[in-house]
Structure formats: structure tokens, C-alpha cells
Tab-separated table of C-alpha atoms in Angstrom:
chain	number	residue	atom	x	y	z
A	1	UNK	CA	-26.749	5.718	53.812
A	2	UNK	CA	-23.217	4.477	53.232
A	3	UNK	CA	-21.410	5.285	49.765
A	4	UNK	CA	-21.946	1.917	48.070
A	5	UNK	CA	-25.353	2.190	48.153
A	6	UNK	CA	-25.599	5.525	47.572
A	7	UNK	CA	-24.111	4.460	44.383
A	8	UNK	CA	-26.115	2.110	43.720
A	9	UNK	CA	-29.653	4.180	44.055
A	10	UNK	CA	-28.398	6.491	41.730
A	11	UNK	CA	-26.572	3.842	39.890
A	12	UNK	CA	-23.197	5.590	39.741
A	13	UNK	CA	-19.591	4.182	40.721
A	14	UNK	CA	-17.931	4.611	44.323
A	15	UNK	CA	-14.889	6.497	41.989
A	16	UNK	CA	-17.643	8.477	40.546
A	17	UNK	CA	-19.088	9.606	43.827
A	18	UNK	CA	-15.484	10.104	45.135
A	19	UNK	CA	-14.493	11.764	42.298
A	20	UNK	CA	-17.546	14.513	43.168
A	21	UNK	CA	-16.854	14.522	46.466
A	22	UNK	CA	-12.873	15.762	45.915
A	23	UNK	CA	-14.720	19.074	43.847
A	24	UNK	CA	-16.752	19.756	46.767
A	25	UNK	CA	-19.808	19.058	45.156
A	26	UNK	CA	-21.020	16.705	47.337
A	27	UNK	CA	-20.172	16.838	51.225
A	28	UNK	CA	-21.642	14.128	52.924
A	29	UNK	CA	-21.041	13.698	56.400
A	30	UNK	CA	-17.789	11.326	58.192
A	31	UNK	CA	-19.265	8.881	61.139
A	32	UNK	CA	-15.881	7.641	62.554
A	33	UNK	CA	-14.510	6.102	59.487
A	34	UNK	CA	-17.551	6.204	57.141
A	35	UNK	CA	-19.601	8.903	55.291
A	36	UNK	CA	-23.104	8.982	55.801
A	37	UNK	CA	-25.269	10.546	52.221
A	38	UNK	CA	-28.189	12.323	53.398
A	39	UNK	CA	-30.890	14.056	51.706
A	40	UNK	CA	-29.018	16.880	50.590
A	41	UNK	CA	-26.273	14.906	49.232
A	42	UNK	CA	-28.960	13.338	47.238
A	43	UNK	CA	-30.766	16.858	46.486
A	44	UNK	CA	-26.733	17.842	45.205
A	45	UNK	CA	-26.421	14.963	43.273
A	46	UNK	CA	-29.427	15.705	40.921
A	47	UNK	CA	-28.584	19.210	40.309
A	48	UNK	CA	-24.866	17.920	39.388
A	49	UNK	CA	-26.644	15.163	36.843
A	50	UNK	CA	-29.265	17.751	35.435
A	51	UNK	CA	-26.456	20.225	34.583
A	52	UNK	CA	-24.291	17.935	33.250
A	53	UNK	CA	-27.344	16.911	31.087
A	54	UNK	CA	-27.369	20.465	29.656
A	55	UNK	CA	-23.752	20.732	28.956
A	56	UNK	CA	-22.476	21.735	31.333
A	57	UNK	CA	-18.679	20.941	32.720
A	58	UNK	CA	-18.521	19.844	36.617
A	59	UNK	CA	-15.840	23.436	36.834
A	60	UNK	CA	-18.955	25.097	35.819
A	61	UNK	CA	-21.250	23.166	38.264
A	62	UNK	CA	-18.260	23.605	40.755
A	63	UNK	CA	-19.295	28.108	40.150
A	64	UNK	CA	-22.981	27.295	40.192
A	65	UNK	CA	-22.865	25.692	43.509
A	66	UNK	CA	-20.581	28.321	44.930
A	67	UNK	CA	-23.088	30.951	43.931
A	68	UNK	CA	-25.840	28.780	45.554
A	69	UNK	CA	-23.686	28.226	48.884
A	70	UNK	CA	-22.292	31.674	49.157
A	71	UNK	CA	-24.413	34.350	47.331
A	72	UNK	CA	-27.750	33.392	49.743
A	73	UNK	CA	-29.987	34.048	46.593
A	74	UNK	CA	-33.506	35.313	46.665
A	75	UNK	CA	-35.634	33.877	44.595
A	76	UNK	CA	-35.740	36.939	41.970
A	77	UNK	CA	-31.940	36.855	42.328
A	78	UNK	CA	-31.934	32.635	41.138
A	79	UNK	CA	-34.333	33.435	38.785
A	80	UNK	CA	-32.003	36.397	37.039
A	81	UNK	CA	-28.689	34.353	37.894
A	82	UNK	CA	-29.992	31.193	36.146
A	83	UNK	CA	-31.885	32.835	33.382
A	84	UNK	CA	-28.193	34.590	32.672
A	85	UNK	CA	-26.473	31.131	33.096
A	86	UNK	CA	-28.665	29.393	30.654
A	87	UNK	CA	-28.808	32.053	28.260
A	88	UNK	CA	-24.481	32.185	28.156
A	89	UNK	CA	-24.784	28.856	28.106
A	90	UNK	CA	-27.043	28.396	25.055
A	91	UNK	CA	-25.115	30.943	23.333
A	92	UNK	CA	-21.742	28.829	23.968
A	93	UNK	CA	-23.456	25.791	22.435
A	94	UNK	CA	-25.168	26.806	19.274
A	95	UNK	CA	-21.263	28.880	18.867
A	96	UNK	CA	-19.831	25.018	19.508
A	97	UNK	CA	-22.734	23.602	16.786
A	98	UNK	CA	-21.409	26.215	14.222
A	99	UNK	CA	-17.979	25.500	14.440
A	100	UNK	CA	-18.491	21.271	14.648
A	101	UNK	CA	-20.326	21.533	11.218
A	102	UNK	CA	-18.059	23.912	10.116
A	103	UNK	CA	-15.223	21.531	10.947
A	104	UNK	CA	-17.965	18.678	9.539
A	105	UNK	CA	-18.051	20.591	6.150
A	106	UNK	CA	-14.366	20.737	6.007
A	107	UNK	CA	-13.556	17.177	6.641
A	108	UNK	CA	-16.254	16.278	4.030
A	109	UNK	CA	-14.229	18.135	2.041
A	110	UNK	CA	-11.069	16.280	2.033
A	111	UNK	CA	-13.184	13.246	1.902
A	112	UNK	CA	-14.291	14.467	-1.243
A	113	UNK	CA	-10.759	15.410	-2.302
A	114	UNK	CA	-9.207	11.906	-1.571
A	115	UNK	CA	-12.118	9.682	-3.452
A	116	UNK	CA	-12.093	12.100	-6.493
A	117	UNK	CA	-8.227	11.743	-6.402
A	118	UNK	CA	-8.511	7.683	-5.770
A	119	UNK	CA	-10.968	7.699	-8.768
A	120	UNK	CA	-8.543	9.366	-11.026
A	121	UNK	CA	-6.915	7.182	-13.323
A	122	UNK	CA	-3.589	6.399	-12.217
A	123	UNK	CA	-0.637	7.414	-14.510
A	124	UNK	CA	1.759	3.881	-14.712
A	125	UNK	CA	5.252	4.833	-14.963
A	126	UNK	CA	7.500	2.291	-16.857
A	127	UNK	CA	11.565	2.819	-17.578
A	128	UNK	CA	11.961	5.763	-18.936
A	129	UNK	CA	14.328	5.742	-22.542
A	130	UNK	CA	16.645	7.748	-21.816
A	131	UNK	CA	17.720	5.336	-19.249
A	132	UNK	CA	18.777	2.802	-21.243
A	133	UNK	CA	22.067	4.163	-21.951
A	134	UNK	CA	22.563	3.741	-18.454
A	135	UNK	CA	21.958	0.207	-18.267
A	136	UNK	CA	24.799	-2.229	-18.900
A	137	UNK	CA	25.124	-6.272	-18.728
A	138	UNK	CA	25.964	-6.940	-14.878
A	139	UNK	CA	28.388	-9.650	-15.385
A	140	UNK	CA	30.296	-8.683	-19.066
A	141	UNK	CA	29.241	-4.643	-18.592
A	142	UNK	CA	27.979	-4.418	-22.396
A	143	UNK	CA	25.061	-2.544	-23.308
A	144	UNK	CA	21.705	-3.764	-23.367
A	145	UNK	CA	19.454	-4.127	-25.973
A	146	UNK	CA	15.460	-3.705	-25.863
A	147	UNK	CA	13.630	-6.429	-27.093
A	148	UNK	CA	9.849	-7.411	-27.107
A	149	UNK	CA	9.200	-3.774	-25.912
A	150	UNK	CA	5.988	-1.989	-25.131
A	151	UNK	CA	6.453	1.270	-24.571
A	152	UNK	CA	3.856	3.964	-23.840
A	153	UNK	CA	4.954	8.077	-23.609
A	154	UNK	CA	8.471	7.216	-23.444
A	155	UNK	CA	8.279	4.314	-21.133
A	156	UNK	CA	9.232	0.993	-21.356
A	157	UNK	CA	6.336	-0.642	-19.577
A	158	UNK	CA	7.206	-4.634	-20.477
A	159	UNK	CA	9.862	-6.485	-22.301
A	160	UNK	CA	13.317	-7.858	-22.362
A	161	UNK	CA	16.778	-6.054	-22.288
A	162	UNK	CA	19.394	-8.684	-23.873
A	163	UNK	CA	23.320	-9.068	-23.746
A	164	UNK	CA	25.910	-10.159	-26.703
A	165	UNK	CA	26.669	-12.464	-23.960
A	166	UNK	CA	23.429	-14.267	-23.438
A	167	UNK	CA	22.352	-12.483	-19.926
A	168	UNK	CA	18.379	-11.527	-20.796
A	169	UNK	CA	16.818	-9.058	-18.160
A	170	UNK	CA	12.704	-8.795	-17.684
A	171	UNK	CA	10.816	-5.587	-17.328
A	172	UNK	CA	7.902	-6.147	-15.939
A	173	UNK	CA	5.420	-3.979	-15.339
A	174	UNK	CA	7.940	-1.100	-16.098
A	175	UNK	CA	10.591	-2.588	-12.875
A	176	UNK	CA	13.643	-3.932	-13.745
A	177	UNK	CA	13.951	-7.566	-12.937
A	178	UNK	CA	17.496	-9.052	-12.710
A	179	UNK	CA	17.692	-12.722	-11.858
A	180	UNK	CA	15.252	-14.242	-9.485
A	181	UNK	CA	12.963	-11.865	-7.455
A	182	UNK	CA	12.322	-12.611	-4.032
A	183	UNK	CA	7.765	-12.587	-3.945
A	184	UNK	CA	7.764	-13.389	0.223
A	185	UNK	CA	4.606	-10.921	1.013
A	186	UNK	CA	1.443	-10.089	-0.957
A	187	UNK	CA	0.320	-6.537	-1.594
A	188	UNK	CA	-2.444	-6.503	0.577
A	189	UNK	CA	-0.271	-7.301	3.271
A	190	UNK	CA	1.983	-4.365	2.656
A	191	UNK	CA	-0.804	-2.163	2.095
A	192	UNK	CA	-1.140	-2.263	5.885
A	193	UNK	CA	2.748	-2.473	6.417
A	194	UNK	CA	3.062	1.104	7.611
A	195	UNK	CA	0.526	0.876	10.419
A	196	UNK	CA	1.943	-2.266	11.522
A	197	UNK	CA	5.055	-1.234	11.725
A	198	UNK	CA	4.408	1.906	13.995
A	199	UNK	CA	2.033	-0.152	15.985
A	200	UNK	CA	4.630	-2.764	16.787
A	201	UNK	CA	8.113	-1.071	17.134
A	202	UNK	CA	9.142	0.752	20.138
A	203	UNK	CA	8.414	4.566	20.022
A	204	UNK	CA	12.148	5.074	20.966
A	205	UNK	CA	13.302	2.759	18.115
A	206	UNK	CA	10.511	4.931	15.839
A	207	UNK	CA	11.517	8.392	16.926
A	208	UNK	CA	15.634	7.396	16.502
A	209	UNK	CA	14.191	6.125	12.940
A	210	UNK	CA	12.551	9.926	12.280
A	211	UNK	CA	15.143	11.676	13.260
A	212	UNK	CA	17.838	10.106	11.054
A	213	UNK	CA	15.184	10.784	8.195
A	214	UNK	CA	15.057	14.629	9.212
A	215	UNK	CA	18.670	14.786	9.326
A	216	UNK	CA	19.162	12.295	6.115
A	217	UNK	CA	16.523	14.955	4.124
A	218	UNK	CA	18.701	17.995	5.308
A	219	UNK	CA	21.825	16.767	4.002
A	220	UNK	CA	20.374	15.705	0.696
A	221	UNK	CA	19.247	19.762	0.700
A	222	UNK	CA	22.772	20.682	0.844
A	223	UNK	CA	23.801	19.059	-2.364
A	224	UNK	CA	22.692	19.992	-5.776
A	225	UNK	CA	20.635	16.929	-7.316
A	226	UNK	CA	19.718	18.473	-11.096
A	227	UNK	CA	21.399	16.064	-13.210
A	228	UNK	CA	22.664	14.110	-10.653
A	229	UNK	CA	22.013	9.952	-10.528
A	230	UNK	CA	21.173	8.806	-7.060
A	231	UNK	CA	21.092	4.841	-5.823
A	232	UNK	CA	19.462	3.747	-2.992
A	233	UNK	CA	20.461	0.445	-1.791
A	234	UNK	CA	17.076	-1.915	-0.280
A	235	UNK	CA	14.653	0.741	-0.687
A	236	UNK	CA	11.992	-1.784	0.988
A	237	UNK	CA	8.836	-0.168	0.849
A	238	UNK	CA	10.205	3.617	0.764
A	239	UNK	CA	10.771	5.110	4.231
A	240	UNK	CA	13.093	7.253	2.532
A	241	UNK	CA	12.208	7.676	-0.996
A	242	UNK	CA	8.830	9.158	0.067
A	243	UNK	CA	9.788	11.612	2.396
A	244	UNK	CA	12.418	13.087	-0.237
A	245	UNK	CA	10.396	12.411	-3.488
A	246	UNK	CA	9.427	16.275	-3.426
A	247	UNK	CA	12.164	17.944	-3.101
A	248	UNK	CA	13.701	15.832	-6.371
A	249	UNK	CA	14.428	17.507	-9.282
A	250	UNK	CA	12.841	16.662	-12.207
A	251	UNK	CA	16.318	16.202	-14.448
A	252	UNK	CA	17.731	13.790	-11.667
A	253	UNK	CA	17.410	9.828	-11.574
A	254	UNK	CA	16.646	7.765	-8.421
A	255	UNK	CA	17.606	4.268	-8.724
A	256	UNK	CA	15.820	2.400	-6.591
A	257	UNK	CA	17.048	-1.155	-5.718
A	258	UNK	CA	16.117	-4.470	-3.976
A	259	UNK	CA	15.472	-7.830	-3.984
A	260	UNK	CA	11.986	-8.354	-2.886
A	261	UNK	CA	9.624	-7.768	-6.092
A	262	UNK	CA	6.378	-7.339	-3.997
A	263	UNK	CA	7.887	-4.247	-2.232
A	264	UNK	CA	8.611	-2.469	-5.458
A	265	UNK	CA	5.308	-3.393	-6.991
A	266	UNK	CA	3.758	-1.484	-3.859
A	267	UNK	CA	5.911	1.412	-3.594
A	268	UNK	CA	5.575	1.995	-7.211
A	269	UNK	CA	1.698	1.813	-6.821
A	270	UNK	CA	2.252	4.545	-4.271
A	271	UNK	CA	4.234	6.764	-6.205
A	272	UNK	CA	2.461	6.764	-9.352
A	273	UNK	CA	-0.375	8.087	-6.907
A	274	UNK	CA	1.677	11.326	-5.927
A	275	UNK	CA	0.749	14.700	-7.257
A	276	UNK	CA	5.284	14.313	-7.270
A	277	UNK	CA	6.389	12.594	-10.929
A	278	UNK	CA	9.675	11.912	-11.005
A	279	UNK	CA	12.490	9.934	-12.867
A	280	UNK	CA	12.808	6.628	-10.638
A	281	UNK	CA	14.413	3.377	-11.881
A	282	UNK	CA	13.227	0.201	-10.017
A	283	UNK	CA	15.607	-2.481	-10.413
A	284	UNK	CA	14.669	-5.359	-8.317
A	285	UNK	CA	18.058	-6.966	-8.120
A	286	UNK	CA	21.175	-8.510	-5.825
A	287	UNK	CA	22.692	-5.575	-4.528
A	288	UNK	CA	26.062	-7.629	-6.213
A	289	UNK	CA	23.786	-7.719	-9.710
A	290	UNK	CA	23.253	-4.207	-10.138
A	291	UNK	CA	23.420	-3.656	-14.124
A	292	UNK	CA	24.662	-0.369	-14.357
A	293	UNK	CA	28.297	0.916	-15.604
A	294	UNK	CA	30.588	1.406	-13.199
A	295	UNK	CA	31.286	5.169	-11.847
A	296	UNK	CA	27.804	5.677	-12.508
A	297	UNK	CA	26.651	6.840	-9.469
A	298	UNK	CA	26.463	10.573	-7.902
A	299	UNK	CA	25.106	10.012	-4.348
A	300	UNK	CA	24.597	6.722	-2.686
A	301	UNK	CA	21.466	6.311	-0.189
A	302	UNK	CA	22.516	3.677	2.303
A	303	UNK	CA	19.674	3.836	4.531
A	304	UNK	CA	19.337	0.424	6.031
A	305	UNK	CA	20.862	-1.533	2.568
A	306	UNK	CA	24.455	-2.390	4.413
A	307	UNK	CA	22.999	-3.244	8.064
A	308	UNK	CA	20.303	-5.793	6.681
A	309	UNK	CA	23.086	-7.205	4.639
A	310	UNK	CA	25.644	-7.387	6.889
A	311	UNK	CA	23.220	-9.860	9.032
A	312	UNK	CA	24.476	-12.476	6.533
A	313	UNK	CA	27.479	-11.603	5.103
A	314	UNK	CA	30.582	-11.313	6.142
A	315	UNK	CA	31.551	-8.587	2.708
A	316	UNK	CA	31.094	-5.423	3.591
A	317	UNK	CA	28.364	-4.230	1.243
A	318	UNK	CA	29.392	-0.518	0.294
A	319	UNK	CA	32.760	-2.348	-0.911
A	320	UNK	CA	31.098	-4.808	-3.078
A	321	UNK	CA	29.267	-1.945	-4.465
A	322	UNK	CA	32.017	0.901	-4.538
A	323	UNK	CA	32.873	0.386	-8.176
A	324	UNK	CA	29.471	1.715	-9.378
A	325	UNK	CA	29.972	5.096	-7.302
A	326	UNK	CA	31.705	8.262	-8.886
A	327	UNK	CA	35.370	9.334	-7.501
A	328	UNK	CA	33.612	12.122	-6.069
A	329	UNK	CA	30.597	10.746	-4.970
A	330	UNK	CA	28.448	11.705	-1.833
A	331	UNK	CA	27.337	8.433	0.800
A	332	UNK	CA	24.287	9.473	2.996
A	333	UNK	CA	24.121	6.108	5.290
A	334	UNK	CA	22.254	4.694	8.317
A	335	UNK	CA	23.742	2.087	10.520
A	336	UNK	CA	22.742	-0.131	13.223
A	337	UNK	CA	25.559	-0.188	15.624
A	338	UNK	CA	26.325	-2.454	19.083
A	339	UNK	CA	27.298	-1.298	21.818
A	340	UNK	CA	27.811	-4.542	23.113
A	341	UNK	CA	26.906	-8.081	22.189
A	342	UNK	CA	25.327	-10.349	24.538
A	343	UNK	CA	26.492	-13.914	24.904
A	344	UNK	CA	23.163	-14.651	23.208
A	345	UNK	CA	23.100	-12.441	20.370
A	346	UNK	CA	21.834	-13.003	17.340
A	347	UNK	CA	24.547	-11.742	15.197
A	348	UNK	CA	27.282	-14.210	14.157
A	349	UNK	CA	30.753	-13.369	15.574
A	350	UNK	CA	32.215	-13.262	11.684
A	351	UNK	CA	29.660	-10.579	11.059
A	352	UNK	CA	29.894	-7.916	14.092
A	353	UNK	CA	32.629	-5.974	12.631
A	354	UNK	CA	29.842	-4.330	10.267
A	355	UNK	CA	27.709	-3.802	13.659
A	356	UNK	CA	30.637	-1.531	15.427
A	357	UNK	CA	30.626	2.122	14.570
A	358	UNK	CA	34.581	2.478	14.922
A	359	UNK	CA	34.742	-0.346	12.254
A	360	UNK	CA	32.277	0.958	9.943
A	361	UNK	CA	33.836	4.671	10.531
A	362	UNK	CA	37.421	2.871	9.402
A	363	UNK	CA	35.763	1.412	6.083
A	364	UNK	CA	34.248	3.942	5.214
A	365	UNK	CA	37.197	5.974	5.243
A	366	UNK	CA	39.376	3.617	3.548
A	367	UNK	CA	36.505	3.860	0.393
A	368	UNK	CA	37.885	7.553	0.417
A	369	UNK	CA	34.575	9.652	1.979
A	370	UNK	CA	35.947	11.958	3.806
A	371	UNK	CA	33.481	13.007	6.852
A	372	UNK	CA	31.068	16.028	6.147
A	373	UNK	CA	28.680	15.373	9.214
A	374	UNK	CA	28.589	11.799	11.769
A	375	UNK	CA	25.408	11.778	14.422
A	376	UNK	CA	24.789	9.086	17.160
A	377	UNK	CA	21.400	8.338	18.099
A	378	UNK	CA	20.613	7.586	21.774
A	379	UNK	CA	20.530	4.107	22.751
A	380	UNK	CA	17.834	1.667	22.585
A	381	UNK	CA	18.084	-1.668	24.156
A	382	UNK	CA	14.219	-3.282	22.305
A	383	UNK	CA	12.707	-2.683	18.777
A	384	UNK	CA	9.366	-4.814	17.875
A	385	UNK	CA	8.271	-7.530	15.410
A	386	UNK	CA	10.023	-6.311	12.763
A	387	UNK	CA	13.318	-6.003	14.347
A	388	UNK	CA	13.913	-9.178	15.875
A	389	UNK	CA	17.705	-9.112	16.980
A	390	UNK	CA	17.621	-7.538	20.139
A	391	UNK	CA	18.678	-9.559	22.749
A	392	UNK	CA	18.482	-8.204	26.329
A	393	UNK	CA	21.253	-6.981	27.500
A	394	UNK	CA	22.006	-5.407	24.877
A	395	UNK	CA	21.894	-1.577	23.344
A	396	UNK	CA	21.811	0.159	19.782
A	397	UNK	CA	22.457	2.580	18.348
A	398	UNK	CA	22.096	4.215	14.989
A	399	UNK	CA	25.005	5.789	13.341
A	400	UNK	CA	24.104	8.255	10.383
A	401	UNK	CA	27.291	9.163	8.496
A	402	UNK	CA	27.377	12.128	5.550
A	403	UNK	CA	30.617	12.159	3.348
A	404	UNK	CA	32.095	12.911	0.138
A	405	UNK	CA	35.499	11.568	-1.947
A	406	UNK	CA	37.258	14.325	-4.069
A	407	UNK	CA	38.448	11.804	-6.434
């Protein structure tokens, strides 16, 4: 019969029947331009389906048949040969059984692990006191006073933080609240925000993204962070501040900054999760309403802060900001950089300047930061959902930039 309905007696694909004919285990006969299944093709064809039904790979069925095609076997020699065969192979599976429930046990385990550790009671983390002397009015740069506090183990969880001047500040929920907080996206949706986002950006765009974390984590390593105050400028939902939150020191302070209210509310969830405590500060704020004294600031994180800004602004953020950063302060910063624009693209002709690594390079220096490490990623020319000014026709690149002043 013809290989269609071969297949179909047996109720197997033509790829399937192909795909056994290509290991030799089933050699039906060519007429012209057609192959012709016989008897023994069927006889071959059970033998392949009852092996497979004990376990056994279509390599091994690929030896078995070679034995039964080439050693001539007696029948006291198949007997022996198959008794063998079955008794390796039982001994391979109950071996396979042990170590599935043995990997069964240990990812019941971990199971165990993460609901114990999603039952424990979660330790809220407010401002922590002996930040307030850190604080200052954002628009006279007086001191701040609490009012209306509640504070539990040295935390300000809720209250208000006044100014001579009139300026009153919210805590809420132990974040820092300056002005009017942006509330665009609801928890649950960025409870899922991670998984979208890898499922919908372009592995190219994600692996660029990686690597400037790698690189951003090593140079963090190579500066001594006890004591030190760090600010992070649009912290979103904590790319960064997660994959470094470890290797924080306990005495430092991570002042953690932007606009969007729902984004802090999550990350702080997150963190307050971690086995890691640390000093963070979560000032949902302007980037231009940051109230903290000026020169306060030992390393700035400028991880995407600048670039998102810079899509509507024509000020070059780390200027605007530069008074709040120490003489001989450190910038670890990741930029989105052109290499060309496309007739079409989306970014405003007044604003490219802060998309054009020689033009960031030359403001940079001109704030003083004098180059300790630069790195160009590869280029990409398509991102995802989330990163919705590509235009074709155009490529990007990320420029990561490491640098110190020395006052």
C-alpha cells in the first residue's frame, strides 16, 4: 500500500512515517516514484510502537533492530538478548523514577519555602529619622518639620513634613510625596509588569538592557558605598535598585525618586519582601522638586531618568539636577543614543541633542565628571510595546558612561 494509507491504518502522519523511514527503521520498497508498505513494514512498525511503549528511545530501537537484522539470532540467543535489554532497561527507569521524585521532593520544597515566606508578615518600612535632617523645603531650602506623625521602630510611616514658608509635604504610607503624584497604572497591573515587559521587547533590546546592568553593578563595586548617599533618578519599578539592593551597605542611603506613585507603592511592596533591609528613601517627586539640600548627593544613578526626560524637554536633566550632587561626586548613567534620525522620528528636532552620544559626552564633561569607563552597546534598530520610538530606519544605541569630579 502507498504511504498515506499506510498512515492512516496505523493512524500515524506521512512526517511520522518519513521520519522512521530516514532511521532505517522502516524500508519499504520504491515502485518508480512511490513506496510500496508491505507486511514487514507493517510487522516493523509494531515492534517500533511496542518499544516506544516501554520507554524506549527510537536510537535504542534503531540498536535493537540492528541486532535483529545483523546478529541472525536463535531463538535462545533473542530470548537472552531481550531478557538483558529489558532487564537494563527496567533498571534505567526505576533509576529515572528515583531521581524525578527526588527532584519532586525538592521542588516541593521550595514550594514550601516561598508560601511559608509569603505567609510571613511583611515588615513595612516608612522614612527612617535620621533622614530628616536630610530633607529640606524644595523651593526656599529650609528644614522640614514633622507634623501629624506616626512613627513605628524609627519610621515615619504617615504624616506631614511642613516649611516656615508654607510648602507642606505628605508621607504616605512611609513614601515621600512632593506635589501631585502621577497614579496612571494599578498594582495589579504592575504586578505582571516584569513578564510583560520581557515578553514584549526585543531580546536584543533585553540583552543590551542586561548587560549595561552587569556593567552598571560592577562599577558601583568599585566605589566604597558605607556612608555614602546615593540618588537614583526615575527608579520606575526597580530594574536597577533590585539587582544592587544586596550588595548595599547597611550605613548607606538610596534615594529613590519618581513621579509615578503606583510604581513606588509596588517596588516598595517588593522590597519590604527581601531577606535585603536597607536604608531607601522614596520620594515620589519632579525630578526639578527634589527636597533635599544641595551638595547632598555622593553617587548619582542615571539609569534611564535623563533619556525618558529628555523626550520632552529640551533642559538637559543632569544640569537641572547638578546642584544637589557633591563636587566630587560619582555619575553611573545609561543613555539612549541615535545614530540617525529618520525623517519620521518621533523625537522633536529641539530635543535630539540629548539623543547624540557626542553631545551628551560634551555635557557631561562640562558638569566636571571626568571619564572613568564609557561602553557602547551594539545597535538595535526595534524595541517592543514599551518602547515605542523606534521608527524604521533607524538604530540605537545605549551609551553607559562612569565618571567622577574631584571638586
Amino acid at each position: 500500500m502507498r504511504i498515506g494509507k499506510f498512515g492512516k491504518e496505523n493512524n500515524l502522519s506521512i512526517d511520522t512515517i518519513r521520519h522512521y523511514m530516514d532511521l532505517g527503521l522502516i524500508v519499504p520498497e520504491k515502485k518508480g516514484g512511490q513506496y510500496e508498505f508491505d507486511e514487514n513494514c507493517q510487522k516493523d512498525l509494531e515492534l517500533i510502537l511496542e518499544f516506544k511503549g516501554m520507554g524506549f528511545s527510537l536510537n535504542e530501537i534503531k540498536t535493537i533492530f540492528h541486532y535483529k537484522s545483523f546478529g541472525n539470532l536463535t531463538d535462545y540467543e533473542t530470548e537472552l538478548y531481550y531478557q538483558s535489554l529489558f532487564l537494563n532497561k527496567v533498571e534505567k527507569v526505576e533509576q529515572e523514577i528515583k531521581d524525578q521524585q527526588n527532584i519532586s521532593q525538592k521542588l516541593k520544597g521550595k514550594i514550601d519555602q516561598l508560601a511559608a515566606k509569603s505567609l510571613r508578615e511583611r515588615d513595612s518600612t516608612g522614612i527612617d529619622l535620621s533622614v530628616l535632617n536630610l530633607l529640606c523645603c524644595h523651593k526656599c531650602h529650609e528644614p522640614l518639620t514633622l507634623l501629624d506623625g506616626t512613627i513605628s521602630r524609627n519610621q515615619i510611616m504617615d504624616g506631614k513634613l511642613s516649611c516656615e514658608c508654607g510648602e507642606v509635604y505628605l508621607i504616605e504610607s512611609g513614601i515621600l510625596i512632593v506635589g501631585n503624584p502621577v497614579r496612571p497604572e494599578s498594582e495589579s497591573a504592575l504586578a505582571n509588569s516584569v513578564h510583560e515587559y520581557i515578553q514584549e521587547t526585543d531580546t536584543t533590546f533585553l540583552e543590551n538592557l542586561n548587560i549595561s546592568l552587569h556593567v552598571s553593578k560592577r562599577k558601583l563595586h568599585q566605589i566604597d558605598l558605607h556612608k555614602k548617599v546615593l540618588l537614583e533618578l526615575g527608579t520606575g519599578v526597580g530594574f536597577f535598585l533590585r539587582n544592587i539592593l544586596q550588595e548595599l551597605p547597611e550605613d548607606c542611603l538610596y534615594i529613590a525618586v519618581d513621579h509615578n506613585l503606583e510604581r513606588h507603592q509596588f517596588l516598595k511592596s517588593l522590597l519590604e519582601r527581601s531577606d535585603f533591609k536597607r536604608k531607601i528613601l522614596f520620594i515620589c517627586a519632579d525630578f526639578l522638586e527634589i527636597p533635599i539640600p544641595n551638595q547632598t548627593v555622593d553617587i548619582l544613578i542615571d539609569s534611564s531618568g535623563t533619556s525618558n526626560y529628555s523626550f520632552k524637554h529640551e533642559a538637559f536633566l543632569l544640569r537641572e539636577v547638578d546642584h544637589l550632587i557633591k563636587r566630587e561626586g560619582y555619575l553611573l548613567g545609561s543613555y539612549l543614543t541615535f545614530k540617525n534620525f529618520s525623517p519620521k522620528s518621533k523625537i522633536a528636532s529641539e530635543y535630539r541633542d540629548h539623543f547624540m552620544v557626542n553631545k551628551i559626552r560634551k555635557k557631561i564633561a562640562e558638569l566636571g565628571y571626568e571619564t572613568l569607563d564609557e561602553r557602547l552597546s551594539e545597535p538595535i534598530d526595534r524595541g517592543g510595546r514599551f518602547e515605542d520610538f523606534f521608527v524604521q530606519g533607524e538604530e540605537i544605541y545605549s551609551y553607559l558612561f562612569f565618571g567622577k569630579r574631584w571638586g
